[in-house]
Coordinates of C-alpha atoms in Angstrom, one line a residue:
M17 CA -100.0 -136.5 0.8
S18 CA -97.0 -134.9 2.5
N19 CA -97.5 -133.4 6.0
I20 CA -94.6 -131.0 5.3
D21 CA -95.1 -127.8 3.3
F22 CA -91.6 -127.9 1.6
E23 CA -92.3 -124.9 -0.6
K24 CA -93.1 -122.8 2.5
A25 CA -90.2 -124.1 4.6
L26 CA -87.5 -123.7 2.0
N27 CA -86.2 -121.1 -0.5
S28 CA -86.3 -122.0 -4.2
E29 CA -82.6 -123.0 -4.2
Q30 CA -83.0 -125.3 -1.2
L31 CA -86.3 -126.7 -2.5
A32 CA -84.7 -127.7 -5.8
A33 CA -81.9 -129.6 -4.0
V34 CA -84.3 -131.2 -1.5
T35 CA -86.6 -132.5 -4.2
A36 CA -83.9 -133.4 -6.7
P37 CA -84.6 -136.5 -8.9
D38 CA -82.8 -139.8 -8.5
G39 CA -79.3 -140.0 -9.7
P40 CA -76.1 -138.2 -8.8
V41 CA -76.6 -134.8 -7.2
L42 CA -74.0 -132.2 -6.2
V43 CA -75.2 -129.4 -3.9
I44 CA -72.8 -126.6 -3.7
A45 CA -73.8 -124.9 -0.4
A46 CA -72.0 -121.6 0.1
A47 CA -71.4 -120.2 3.5
G48 CA -74.5 -119.4 5.6
T49 CA -76.9 -120.7 3.0
G50 CA -78.7 -123.4 5.0
K51 CA -76.7 -126.5 4.3
T52 CA -77.8 -128.4 7.3
R53 CA -81.4 -127.4 6.7
T54 CA -81.2 -128.7 3.2
L55 CA -79.8 -132.1 4.1
T56 CA -82.4 -132.5 6.9
Y57 CA -85.3 -131.7 4.6
R58 CA -83.8 -134.1 2.0
V59 CA -84.0 -136.9 4.5
A60 CA -87.5 -135.9 5.4
Y61 CA -88.5 -135.7 1.7
L62 CA -87.2 -139.2 1.0
V63 CA -89.1 -140.7 4.0
E64 CA -92.3 -138.8 3.0
K65 CA -91.8 -140.2 -0.5
G66 CA -92.1 -143.7 0.9
V67 CA -88.4 -144.6 1.0
D68 CA -87.5 -147.1 3.8
P69 CA -85.2 -145.1 6.1
R70 CA -83.2 -148.3 6.7
R71 CA -82.1 -148.0 3.1
V72 CA -80.8 -144.5 3.5
L73 CA -77.2 -143.8 4.5
L74 CA -76.2 -140.3 5.9
L75 CA -72.5 -139.7 6.2
T76 CA -71.1 -136.9 8.3
F77 CA -67.8 -135.8 9.8
T78 CA -68.9 -135.6 13.4
N79 CA -71.4 -137.6 15.5
R80 CA -72.8 -134.2 16.6
A81 CA -73.7 -133.3 13.0
A82 CA -75.4 -136.6 12.5
R83 CA -77.4 -136.3 15.7
E84 CA -78.4 -132.8 14.9
M85 CA -79.7 -133.7 11.4
L86 CA -81.5 -136.9 12.6
E87 CA -83.1 -135.0 15.5
R88 CA -84.3 -132.3 13.1
A89 CA -85.6 -134.9 10.6
Q90 CA -87.4 -136.6 13.4
G91 CA -89.0 -133.3 14.3
L92 CA -90.4 -133.2 10.7
V93 CA -91.5 -136.7 10.1
G94 CA -91.5 -138.2 13.6
E95 CA -90.4 -141.8 14.2
G96 CA -90.6 -142.4 10.5
V97 CA -86.9 -141.6 10.3
G98 CA -86.0 -144.4 12.7
G99 CA -83.6 -147.0 11.4
L100 CA -81.7 -144.6 9.1
W101 CA -78.0 -145.4 8.9
G102 CA -76.5 -142.1 10.1
G103 CA -73.0 -141.2 11.5
T104 CA -69.4 -140.6 10.7
F105 CA -67.4 -142.5 8.1
H106 CA -65.5 -144.3 10.9
H107 CA -68.8 -145.3 12.6
M108 CA -70.3 -146.7 9.4
A109 CA -67.1 -148.6 8.5
N110 CA -67.0 -150.1 12.0
R111 CA -70.6 -151.1 11.7
M112 CA -69.9 -153.1 8.5
L113 CA -66.6 -154.5 9.8
R114 CA -68.4 -155.9 12.9
R115 CA -70.3 -158.0 10.5
H116 CA -67.7 -158.9 7.9
G117 CA -64.2 -158.2 9.5
D118 CA -63.5 -162.0 9.7
L119 CA -63.1 -161.9 5.9
L120 CA -60.0 -159.7 6.5
G121 CA -58.6 -162.0 9.1
Y122 CA -60.1 -160.3 12.2
K123 CA -62.3 -161.8 14.8
L124 CA -65.6 -159.9 14.9
D125 CA -65.0 -158.8 18.5
Y126 CA -61.9 -156.8 17.5
T127 CA -60.8 -153.9 19.8
I128 CA -60.8 -150.3 18.6
L129 CA -57.6 -148.8 19.9
D130 CA -57.9 -145.3 21.2
Q131 CA -55.0 -142.8 21.1
D132 CA -53.6 -143.9 24.4
D133 CA -53.7 -147.6 23.3
S134 CA -51.9 -146.8 20.1
R135 CA -49.3 -144.6 21.9
S136 CA -48.5 -147.3 24.4
L137 CA -48.1 -149.9 21.6
V138 CA -45.8 -147.7 19.5
R139 CA -43.7 -146.8 22.6
A140 CA -43.3 -150.5 23.5
I141 CA -42.2 -151.3 19.9
A142 CA -39.7 -148.5 19.9
D143 CA -38.4 -149.5 23.3
E144 CA -37.9 -153.1 22.1
R145 CA -35.8 -151.9 19.2
G146 CA -33.7 -149.8 21.5
L147 CA -34.9 -146.5 19.9
L148 CA -36.2 -144.9 23.1
G149 CA -33.7 -142.5 24.6
K150 CA -32.1 -141.9 21.2
H151 CA -32.9 -139.2 18.7
F152 CA -36.1 -140.8 17.5
P153 CA -39.7 -139.4 17.2
K154 CA -42.0 -139.9 20.1
P155 CA -45.2 -142.1 19.6
D156 CA -47.6 -139.2 18.9
V157 CA -45.3 -137.9 16.1
L158 CA -45.0 -141.4 14.6
L159 CA -48.8 -141.9 14.8
G160 CA -49.3 -138.6 13.0
V161 CA -47.1 -139.8 10.2
F162 CA -48.8 -143.2 10.0
G163 CA -52.2 -141.6 10.0
L164 CA -51.4 -139.1 7.2
A165 CA -50.0 -141.9 5.1
A166 CA -53.1 -144.0 5.6
N167 CA -55.5 -141.1 4.9
T168 CA -53.7 -140.0 1.7
S169 CA -52.9 -143.5 0.5
K170 CA -49.2 -142.7 0.4
P171 CA -46.2 -144.9 1.5
V172 CA -45.2 -144.4 5.1
H173 CA -41.6 -144.0 3.9
D174 CA -42.5 -141.0 1.6
V175 CA -44.6 -139.3 4.2
A176 CA -41.9 -139.7 6.9
A177 CA -39.2 -138.5 4.6
A178 CA -41.2 -135.3 3.9
H179 CA -42.1 -134.8 7.6
F180 CA -38.6 -135.2 8.9
E181 CA -36.8 -133.4 6.1
D182 CA -33.7 -131.6 7.3
H183 CA -33.6 -133.5 10.5
P184 CA -31.4 -136.5 11.3
I185 CA -34.2 -139.1 11.7
N186 CA -33.5 -142.6 10.4
I187 CA -36.5 -143.1 8.1
E188 CA -35.9 -146.8 7.8
D189 CA -36.3 -147.1 11.6
V190 CA -39.7 -145.3 11.3
V191 CA -40.8 -147.7 8.6
K192 CA -39.7 -150.7 10.8
V193 CA -41.7 -149.4 13.7
W194 CA -44.8 -148.9 11.5
K195 CA -44.5 -152.5 10.2
A196 CA -44.2 -153.8 13.7
Y197 CA -47.1 -151.7 14.8
E198 CA -49.3 -153.1 12.0
A199 CA -48.2 -156.7 13.0
R200 CA -48.8 -156.1 16.7
K201 CA -52.3 -154.7 16.1
R202 CA -53.1 -157.9 14.2
Q203 CA -51.8 -160.1 17.0
L204 CA -54.1 -158.1 19.4
N205 CA -57.1 -158.3 17.1
G206 CA -57.2 -154.5 17.2
M207 CA -57.8 -151.7 14.8
D208 CA -57.0 -148.0 15.3
F209 CA -59.2 -145.2 13.8
D210 CA -57.3 -145.1 10.5
D211 CA -57.7 -148.9 10.1
L212 CA -61.5 -148.6 10.2
L213 CA -61.4 -146.5 7.1
C214 CA -58.6 -148.4 5.3
N215 CA -60.2 -151.8 6.2
G216 CA -63.6 -150.6 5.2
L217 CA -62.3 -149.8 1.8
K218 CA -60.3 -153.1 1.6
L219 CA -63.4 -155.1 2.5
F220 CA -65.3 -153.7 -0.5
R221 CA -62.4 -154.0 -2.9
D222 CA -61.4 -157.5 -1.9
H223 CA -64.9 -159.0 -1.3
Q224 CA -67.3 -158.2 -4.1
E225 CA -70.1 -160.2 -2.5
V226 CA -70.1 -157.9 0.5
L227 CA -69.9 -154.8 -1.6
A228 CA -72.8 -156.1 -3.8
K229 CA -74.9 -156.6 -0.6
Y230 CA -74.5 -153.0 0.5
Q231 CA -74.8 -151.6 -3.0
E232 CA -78.2 -153.2 -3.1
H233 CA -79.2 -152.3 0.4
F234 CA -78.6 -148.6 0.3
Q235 CA -81.1 -147.0 -2.0
Y236 CA -79.9 -143.4 -1.2
I237 CA -76.6 -142.1 0.1
L238 CA -76.2 -138.5 1.4
V239 CA -72.8 -137.1 2.3
D240 CA -72.2 -133.9 4.3
E241 CA -69.1 -131.6 4.0
Y242 CA -68.0 -133.5 0.9
Q243 CA -65.2 -131.0 0.3
D244 CA -63.4 -132.4 3.4
T245 CA -63.3 -136.1 2.2
N246 CA -59.9 -137.7 1.8
T247 CA -58.9 -140.3 -0.8
I248 CA -60.1 -143.3 1.3
Q249 CA -63.5 -141.8 2.1
A250 CA -64.2 -140.7 -1.5
S251 CA -63.2 -144.1 -2.9
W252 CA -65.4 -145.9 -0.3
V253 CA -68.4 -143.8 -1.2
D254 CA -67.8 -144.3 -4.9
L255 CA -67.9 -148.1 -4.5
L256 CA -71.1 -148.0 -2.4
A257 CA -72.9 -145.7 -4.9
E258 CA -71.6 -147.4 -8.0
K259 CA -74.7 -149.5 -8.7
K260 CA -77.7 -147.3 -7.9
R261 CA -75.9 -143.9 -8.3
N262 CA -78.5 -142.2 -6.0
L263 CA -75.7 -140.2 -4.3
L264 CA -76.3 -136.7 -3.1
V265 CA -73.2 -134.8 -1.7
V266 CA -73.3 -131.4 -0.1
G267 CA -70.3 -129.2 0.3
D268 CA -68.5 -126.0 -0.6
D269 CA -65.2 -126.1 -2.5
F270 CA -64.7 -122.5 -1.2
Q271 CA -64.4 -123.9 2.3
S272 CA -62.0 -126.8 1.7
I273 CA -59.2 -125.9 4.2
Y274 CA -58.0 -129.3 5.7
S275 CA -55.5 -130.6 3.2
W276 CA -52.9 -130.8 6.0
R277 CA -54.9 -133.7 7.5
G278 CA -55.5 -135.5 4.2
A279 CA -58.7 -133.7 2.8
D280 CA -58.6 -133.4 -1.0
F281 CA -60.8 -130.6 -2.5
R282 CA -60.4 -132.3 -5.9
N283 CA -62.9 -134.9 -4.8
I284 CA -65.7 -132.3 -5.0
L285 CA -64.4 -130.6 -8.1
S286 CA -64.2 -133.9 -10.0
F287 CA -67.6 -135.2 -8.9
P288 CA -69.4 -134.3 -12.1
Q289 CA -66.7 -136.1 -14.2
R290 CA -66.8 -139.2 -12.0
Y291 CA -70.6 -139.2 -12.1
P292 CA -71.8 -138.4 -15.6
G293 CA -75.3 -136.9 -15.6
T294 CA -74.7 -135.2 -12.3
V295 CA -77.3 -132.5 -11.5
V296 CA -75.6 -129.5 -9.8
F297 CA -77.5 -127.2 -7.5
K298 CA -76.1 -124.1 -5.9
L299 CA -77.2 -122.6 -2.6
E300 CA -76.1 -118.9 -2.8
T301 CA -78.7 -117.1 -0.7
N302 CA -76.9 -116.2 2.5
Y303 CA -78.9 -115.6 5.7
R304 CA -75.9 -114.7 7.9
S305 CA -74.1 -111.6 6.8
V306 CA -74.8 -108.1 5.6
P307 CA -74.3 -107.6 1.8
E308 CA -71.2 -105.5 2.3
I309 CA -69.4 -108.4 4.0
L310 CA -70.6 -110.8 1.3
A311 CA -69.3 -108.5 -1.5
V312 CA -65.9 -108.6 0.1
A313 CA -66.0 -112.4 0.4
N314 CA -67.1 -112.8 -3.2
A315 CA -64.3 -110.6 -4.4
C316 CA -61.7 -112.4 -2.3
I317 CA -62.5 -115.9 -3.5
A318 CA -62.9 -114.9 -7.1
G319 CA -59.1 -115.1 -7.5
N320 CA -59.1 -118.9 -7.2
P321 CA -59.3 -120.5 -10.7
E322 CA -60.1 -124.1 -9.7
Q323 CA -63.6 -123.9 -8.2
F324 CA -67.3 -123.9 -8.9
Q325 CA -68.1 -120.3 -9.5
K326 CA -70.8 -118.9 -7.3
S327 CA -71.7 -115.6 -5.7
L328 CA -73.2 -115.1 -2.2
R329 CA -76.4 -113.1 -2.2
A330 CA -77.6 -111.4 1.0
V331 CA -81.2 -111.3 2.4
R332 CA -80.2 -108.8 5.1
P333 CA -80.4 -105.0 4.5
A334 CA -77.4 -102.9 3.6
S335 CA -75.1 -101.9 6.5
K336 CA -71.5 -101.0 7.0
K337 CA -68.6 -101.7 4.7
P338 CA -65.8 -103.9 6.2
K339 CA -62.9 -101.9 7.5
V340 CA -59.2 -102.2 6.6
V341 CA -57.5 -100.9 9.7
H342 CA -53.9 -99.7 9.2
V343 CA -51.8 -99.8 12.4
R344 CA -48.1 -99.5 13.1
A345 CA -47.3 -103.0 14.6
G346 CA -48.7 -105.8 16.6
E347 CA -49.0 -103.8 19.9
E348 CA -51.1 -101.1 18.2
Q349 CA -53.2 -103.8 16.6
A350 CA -54.0 -105.1 20.1
L351 CA -54.7 -101.6 21.5
Y352 CA -57.1 -100.9 18.7
I353 CA -59.1 -104.1 19.2
V354 CA -59.3 -103.6 22.9
Q355 CA -60.6 -100.0 22.4
K356 CA -63.1 -101.3 19.8
I357 CA -64.3 -104.0 22.1
K358 CA -65.1 -101.4 24.8
E359 CA -66.9 -99.3 22.2
L360 CA -68.9 -102.3 20.9
R361 CA -70.0 -103.2 24.5
R362 CA -71.2 -99.7 24.9
K363 CA -73.3 -100.2 21.8
G364 CA -74.9 -103.2 23.3
Y365 CA -72.9 -106.1 22.0
T366 CA -72.0 -108.9 24.4
M367 CA -68.6 -110.5 24.8
N368 CA -70.0 -113.6 23.0
D369 CA -70.8 -111.5 20.0
V370 CA -67.2 -110.8 19.2
A371 CA -64.4 -113.0 17.7
V372 CA -60.8 -112.5 16.8
L373 CA -59.6 -114.8 14.1
Y374 CA -56.0 -115.5 12.9
R375 CA -54.1 -117.8 10.6
A376 CA -51.6 -119.0 13.3
H377 CA -51.7 -119.1 17.0
F378 CA -48.8 -116.7 17.6
H379 CA -50.5 -113.9 15.7
A380 CA -52.6 -113.3 18.8
M381 CA -49.7 -113.0 21.2
E382 CA -49.8 -109.2 21.7
L383 CA -53.6 -109.2 21.8
Q384 CA -53.7 -111.8 24.6
L385 CA -51.3 -109.7 26.6
E386 CA -53.4 -106.6 26.2
L387 CA -56.7 -108.3 26.9
A388 CA -55.1 -109.7 30.1
R389 CA -53.8 -106.2 31.1
E390 CA -57.3 -104.7 30.6
R391 CA -59.0 -107.6 32.5
I392 CA -61.1 -108.4 29.4
P393 CA -62.2 -112.1 29.6
F394 CA -61.4 -114.1 26.5
V395 CA -61.7 -117.7 25.5
I396 CA -59.2 -119.5 23.3
T397 CA -61.3 -121.9 21.1
S398 CA -58.2 -123.3 19.3
G399 CA -56.0 -124.4 22.2
V400 CA -54.4 -123.0 25.4
R401 CA -53.3 -119.4 25.8
F402 CA -50.0 -118.5 24.0
F403 CA -47.7 -118.3 27.1
E404 CA -49.3 -121.4 28.7
Q405 CA -48.3 -123.6 25.7
A406 CA -45.9 -126.4 26.6
H407 CA -43.3 -125.5 24.0
I408 CA -43.3 -121.8 25.0
K409 CA -42.8 -122.8 28.7
D410 CA -40.1 -125.2 27.6
V411 CA -38.0 -122.7 25.7
C412 CA -38.3 -120.1 28.6
S413 CA -37.2 -122.6 31.3
L414 CA -33.4 -122.2 30.7
L415 CA -33.7 -118.4 30.8
R416 CA -35.7 -118.6 34.0
L417 CA -33.1 -120.8 35.7
I418 CA -30.2 -118.6 34.6
V419 CA -32.0 -115.4 35.8
N420 CA -33.1 -117.1 39.1
P421 CA -31.0 -120.1 40.1
G422 CA -33.5 -120.9 42.9
D423 CA -36.4 -121.4 40.4
E424 CA -37.2 -125.1 41.2
L425 CA -40.1 -125.3 38.7
A426 CA -37.9 -124.0 35.9
F427 CA -35.2 -126.5 36.9
I428 CA -37.6 -129.5 36.9
R429 CA -39.2 -128.5 33.6
L430 CA -35.7 -128.0 32.0
M431 CA -34.4 -131.3 33.3
G432 CA -37.6 -133.1 32.2
L433 CA -36.5 -132.3 28.6
M434 CA -33.4 -134.5 29.1
P435 CA -33.5 -138.2 28.3
K436 CA -33.9 -140.6 31.3
V437 CA -34.9 -137.7 33.7
G438 CA -38.4 -137.7 35.0
E439 CA -40.0 -135.4 37.5
K440 CA -39.0 -137.5 40.5
T441 CA -35.4 -137.8 39.3
A442 CA -35.3 -134.0 38.7
A443 CA -36.6 -133.3 42.2
K444 CA -34.0 -135.6 43.7
I445 CA -31.2 -133.8 41.8
W446 CA -32.6 -130.5 42.9
A447 CA -32.5 -131.6 46.5
A448 CA -29.0 -132.9 46.2
L449 CA -27.9 -129.5 44.8
G450 CA -29.3 -127.8 47.9
G451 CA -32.3 -126.2 46.2
R452 CA -30.2 -124.0 43.9
C453 CA -28.5 -124.4 40.5
D454 CA -26.4 -121.6 39.1
I455 CA -25.3 -122.8 35.7
K456 CA -23.6 -119.5 34.9
D457 CA -21.0 -120.6 37.5
A458 CA -18.5 -123.3 36.4
T459 CA -18.8 -125.0 39.8
G460 CA -22.6 -125.0 39.8
A461 CA -22.6 -126.3 36.2
R462 CA -20.2 -129.1 37.0
A463 CA -22.2 -130.2 40.1
L464 CA -25.4 -130.5 38.0
R465 CA -23.5 -132.4 35.2
E466 CA -22.2 -135.0 37.7
K467 CA -25.6 -135.8 39.0
L468 CA -27.3 -136.4 35.7
P469 CA -27.8 -139.9 34.2
A470 CA -25.3 -140.7 31.4
A471 CA -27.9 -140.3 28.6
A472 CA -28.9 -136.9 29.9
R473 CA -25.3 -135.7 30.2
V474 CA -24.8 -136.0 26.5
E475 CA -27.8 -133.8 25.7
W476 CA -27.1 -131.4 28.6
A477 CA -23.6 -130.8 27.1
K478 CA -25.3 -128.9 24.2
V479 CA -27.1 -126.6 26.6
E480 CA -24.5 -126.0 29.3
P481 CA -22.3 -123.6 27.3
I482 CA -25.2 -121.1 27.0
G483 CA -25.1 -120.6 30.8
A484 CA -21.3 -120.2 30.7
A485 CA -21.7 -117.5 27.9
Y486 CA -24.5 -115.6 29.7
E487 CA -22.2 -113.0 31.3
K488 CA -19.3 -113.3 28.8
D489 CA -21.5 -112.5 25.8
S490 CA -23.7 -110.0 27.7
L491 CA -26.8 -112.1 27.3
A492 CA -28.5 -110.5 30.3
D493 CA -29.9 -107.8 28.1
D494 CA -30.8 -110.1 25.2
P495 CA -33.4 -112.7 26.4
G496 CA -34.2 -113.6 22.8
E497 CA -30.6 -114.7 22.2
V498 CA -30.7 -117.1 25.1
I499 CA -33.9 -118.7 23.8
F500 CA -32.5 -118.7 20.2
R501 CA -29.3 -120.5 21.3
F502 CA -31.3 -123.0 23.4
V503 CA -33.5 -123.8 20.4
K504 CA -30.7 -124.0 17.9
E505 CA -28.4 -126.2 20.1
F506 CA -31.0 -128.5 21.7
Y507 CA -34.8 -127.7 21.5
D508 CA -35.3 -127.7 17.8
E509 CA -34.3 -131.4 17.5
Y510 CA -36.3 -132.2 20.7
A511 CA -39.4 -130.5 19.2
V512 CA -39.4 -132.4 15.9
E513 CA -39.1 -135.6 17.8
T514 CA -41.8 -134.7 20.3
F515 CA -44.6 -132.7 18.6
E516 CA -46.7 -133.8 15.7
N517 CA -47.3 -130.2 14.6
Y518 CA -43.6 -129.2 14.9
D519 CA -43.9 -126.6 12.1
R520 CA -46.6 -124.6 13.9
R521 CA -44.8 -124.7 17.2
K522 CA -41.6 -123.6 15.5
E523 CA -43.5 -120.6 14.2
D524 CA -44.6 -119.8 17.7
I525 CA -41.1 -120.0 19.1
D526 CA -39.7 -117.8 16.4
A527 CA -42.4 -115.2 17.1
L528 CA -41.6 -115.4 20.8
I529 CA -37.9 -114.7 20.1
D530 CA -38.9 -111.6 18.0
F531 CA -41.3 -110.5 20.8
T532 CA -38.5 -110.4 23.4
T533 CA -36.8 -107.5 21.6
R534 CA -39.2 -105.0 23.4
F535 CA -37.6 -105.9 26.7
E536 CA -34.2 -104.6 27.8
T537 CA -33.3 -107.5 30.1
G538 CA -34.2 -111.1 30.7
E539 CA -35.6 -110.2 34.1
A540 CA -37.9 -107.6 32.6
F541 CA -39.2 -110.2 30.0
L542 CA -39.8 -112.9 32.6
S543 CA -41.4 -110.5 35.1
E544 CA -43.9 -109.4 32.4
M545 CA -44.6 -113.0 31.5
S546 CA -45.2 -113.9 35.1
L547 CA -47.4 -110.9 35.7
L548 CA -49.5 -111.5 32.6
T549 CA -49.9 -115.2 33.2
N550 CA -51.3 -114.4 36.6
L551 CA -53.6 -111.8 35.0
D552 CA -54.7 -114.5 32.6
A553 CA -55.7 -116.7 35.5
E554 CA -57.8 -113.9 36.9
T555 CA -59.7 -113.3 33.7
D556 CA -59.9 -116.9 32.7
M557 CA -63.0 -117.9 34.5
P558 CA -65.8 -115.3 34.6
A559 CA -67.9 -115.0 37.7
Q560 CA -71.3 -116.7 37.7
G561 CA -73.7 -114.7 35.6
Q562 CA -71.0 -112.9 33.6
E563 CA -70.5 -113.2 29.9
S564 CA -68.0 -115.9 29.0
G565 CA -65.6 -113.7 27.0
I566 CA -64.3 -112.6 23.6
K567 CA -63.6 -115.6 21.3
L568 CA -60.0 -116.0 20.0
S569 CA -59.6 -118.7 17.3
T570 CA -57.6 -119.9 14.4
V571 CA -59.6 -119.8 11.2
H572 CA -59.5 -123.6 10.9
Q573 CA -61.2 -123.9 14.3
A574 CA -63.8 -121.2 13.4
K575 CA -65.2 -123.0 10.4
G576 CA -69.0 -123.6 10.9
L577 CA -69.3 -120.8 13.5
E578 CA -70.5 -117.2 13.3
W579 CA -70.3 -114.0 15.3
N580 CA -71.8 -110.5 15.0
V581 CA -68.3 -108.8 14.9
V582 CA -65.1 -110.4 13.6
F583 CA -61.6 -109.1 13.6
V584 CA -59.0 -110.8 11.3
L585 CA -55.4 -110.3 12.6
W586 CA -52.3 -109.7 10.5
A587 CA -53.9 -109.3 7.0
V588 CA -50.4 -109.0 5.5
D589 CA -48.5 -111.2 3.2
G590 CA -46.3 -113.8 5.0
M591 CA -48.9 -113.9 7.9
F592 CA -52.2 -114.3 6.0
P593 CA -51.4 -115.9 3.5
S594 CA -48.9 -117.8 5.6
S595 CA -45.4 -117.8 4.2
R596 CA -44.9 -121.4 5.4
S597 CA -47.9 -122.6 3.3
L598 CA -46.7 -120.6 0.3
N599 CA -43.2 -122.0 0.6
E600 CA -44.6 -125.5 0.4
G601 CA -45.3 -124.9 -3.3
A602 CA -49.0 -125.6 -3.4
G603 CA -49.9 -122.0 -4.4
D604 CA -52.2 -119.7 -2.5
G605 CA -55.5 -121.5 -3.2
E606 CA -56.1 -123.0 0.2
E607 CA -54.9 -119.8 1.9
R608 CA -57.5 -117.8 -0.1
R609 CA -60.2 -120.3 1.0
L610 CA -59.1 -119.7 4.6
F611 CA -59.4 -116.0 4.1
Y612 CA -62.9 -116.5 2.6
V613 CA -63.9 -118.6 5.6
A614 CA -62.7 -116.0 8.0
A615 CA -64.6 -113.2 6.3
T616 CA -67.9 -115.2 6.1
R617 CA -67.9 -115.8 9.9
A618 CA -69.0 -112.2 10.4
K619 CA -72.6 -111.2 10.5
D620 CA -72.6 -107.4 11.1
E621 CA -69.1 -106.0 11.1
L622 CA -65.7 -107.2 9.8
F623 CA -62.4 -105.6 10.6
L624 CA -59.3 -106.6 8.6
M625 CA -56.3 -105.6 10.7
M626 CA -53.2 -104.6 8.7
P627 CA -50.0 -103.8 10.7
E628 CA -47.3 -102.0 8.8
V629 CA -44.2 -103.6 10.5
R630 CA -43.1 -106.7 12.4
R631 CA -40.3 -106.7 14.9
T632 CA -37.3 -108.9 14.1
R633 CA -34.9 -110.6 16.5
D634 CA -32.1 -108.2 16.0
G635 CA -34.3 -105.3 17.3
G636 CA -35.2 -104.0 13.9
V637 CA -38.4 -104.0 12.0
M638 CA -39.6 -105.6 8.8
F639 CA -42.1 -103.8 6.6
C640 CA -45.2 -105.7 5.8
E641 CA -47.0 -105.9 2.4
P642 CA -50.8 -105.8 2.6
S643 CA -52.3 -109.2 2.1
R644 CA -52.7 -110.1 -1.6
F645 CA -56.3 -111.1 -0.7
V646 CA -57.1 -107.6 0.5
R647 CA -55.3 -106.0 -2.5
E648 CA -57.5 -107.9 -4.9
I649 CA -60.7 -106.5 -3.3
P650 CA -62.0 -103.4 -5.1
V651 CA -61.4 -100.3 -2.9
S652 CA -65.0 -99.3 -3.3
L653 CA -66.0 -102.3 -1.2
L654 CA -63.8 -101.4 1.8
E655 CA -63.5 -98.5 4.3
D656 CA -59.9 -97.6 5.2
E657 CA -59.0 -96.5 8.8
N658 CA -55.5 -95.2 9.6
V659 CA -54.8 -95.4 13.3
G660 CA -52.1 -93.5 15.2
F661 CA -51.2 -94.2 18.8
I662 CA -49.1 -91.9 20.9

């Protein structure tokens, strides 16, 4: 007899999935419906049924998720769950390769290369081929290309050609570095993280005797977050489950939002076709959000044709409708949110109860400034604060030096972007210049040029004319033009070679240039940046005993989290959905799923912020169309609020 009252512990949907018969099972677990609880109880159910836990494989995407499920299962059935194979795909592939990697030509004591190891190896290979110091991608960028190729099973040449499109990167050199990297890893008896997955799949495909052993060993296979699997992971699981077919996968096609790192939502959509006889269960009872929020989420996602149709049902009582807040522009959006946060705190909400979500990091630029001004603590869960990002500091360094020729920090940062100039070399040059470098002046510019290494001199020649044109072209009152010219002539090429996520950083820089239009001079812009950066520092670390702060996050980073109150920024076409994603030609399916994820993070209140205009670099404004995702929602499900600021 079972010691667990499954019927009491689970709702009818969860119970059906937990007690599903043998064979292929697909559990579509919508947002907030108890996915982790269902998987945990499935493990407990199998153990209670007499299944040897050593013959159960639980695959997750994070070690934390695996630990949480195993700890919960242990709380239900005690030590009976011991011996279960649980962990990430990488962890399980490594466990098998430690036993059989010699069949692929590796010694069993192979080294797993971390990011630093891989970076050093690629840098050494590029250096040996004379590619360092030239216009060639840095190791992190190359590793990003190699990783995407591995996880999507595409040729490195094709992935590199797409990544560096419109930039003068020699793709053949990229491929040669990749081939040398693969060979060098072999010589070192090493694998990187991507190799663990690729070699795990190769082991099964090339050595049927090993595959047969694990097919027989694993009586049941459970997979969490199945919508996030890539081609390699799905194929690896398919081979393992081919014989017994006792495969239960849990996921939500509505929340598949990681295609940019190789995830393929078609894996979950095609599951019933790949596994004839699949039993499908849907978890649709939502314990998180009020019904009004769920009605909006359901209406939003209904526009995606390729999906398992389902509708979230609330258990919580009726409450407030989500608000669509119409404001003039980004500044008014920030002011509204700050005022609303103060109001929410008066109602008893804590800082930790509130989150602001956005599609791209630069969307929160004005809000970060306003929160800093108001001394409202906030925590960026998706990176560093906007004006503290490396690429933002980089593109402001030239302007800082022009405005203040005595700014040593700006000089060292700017020189550090040049080839063959490190921090020590830059400091020596600064000292040789007498602690001042006025590149607006021909004499000062020449003095700097003469002290630069030859390789740096070539690149500096692209930047130097901007300083000469500062007074001639009246750039003192147009800081955005200085940054624009710097990016066009030099930094854009530097960024594509330096940053793996070049596209996202380019969006940030473009937004920064537009943002400068509200300042009459470069000095005014830089003074505000300096002031607000210092304010950021003051509000960054709350005093002991204080709340930690409002959460600011991209939607991608917010998946799996929840808050009482959620604001979604820039719910307008071109921002959410992102114009960059739409221009890539994949349609708006993934953008709509992102919008759905954003909406379903809210428990009590949801605010969809809709500015009417965006500033442009020429000082004008661009009128914004409401997000198509909001336009599709029946007006009866939303409350409109029009905000005017004097």
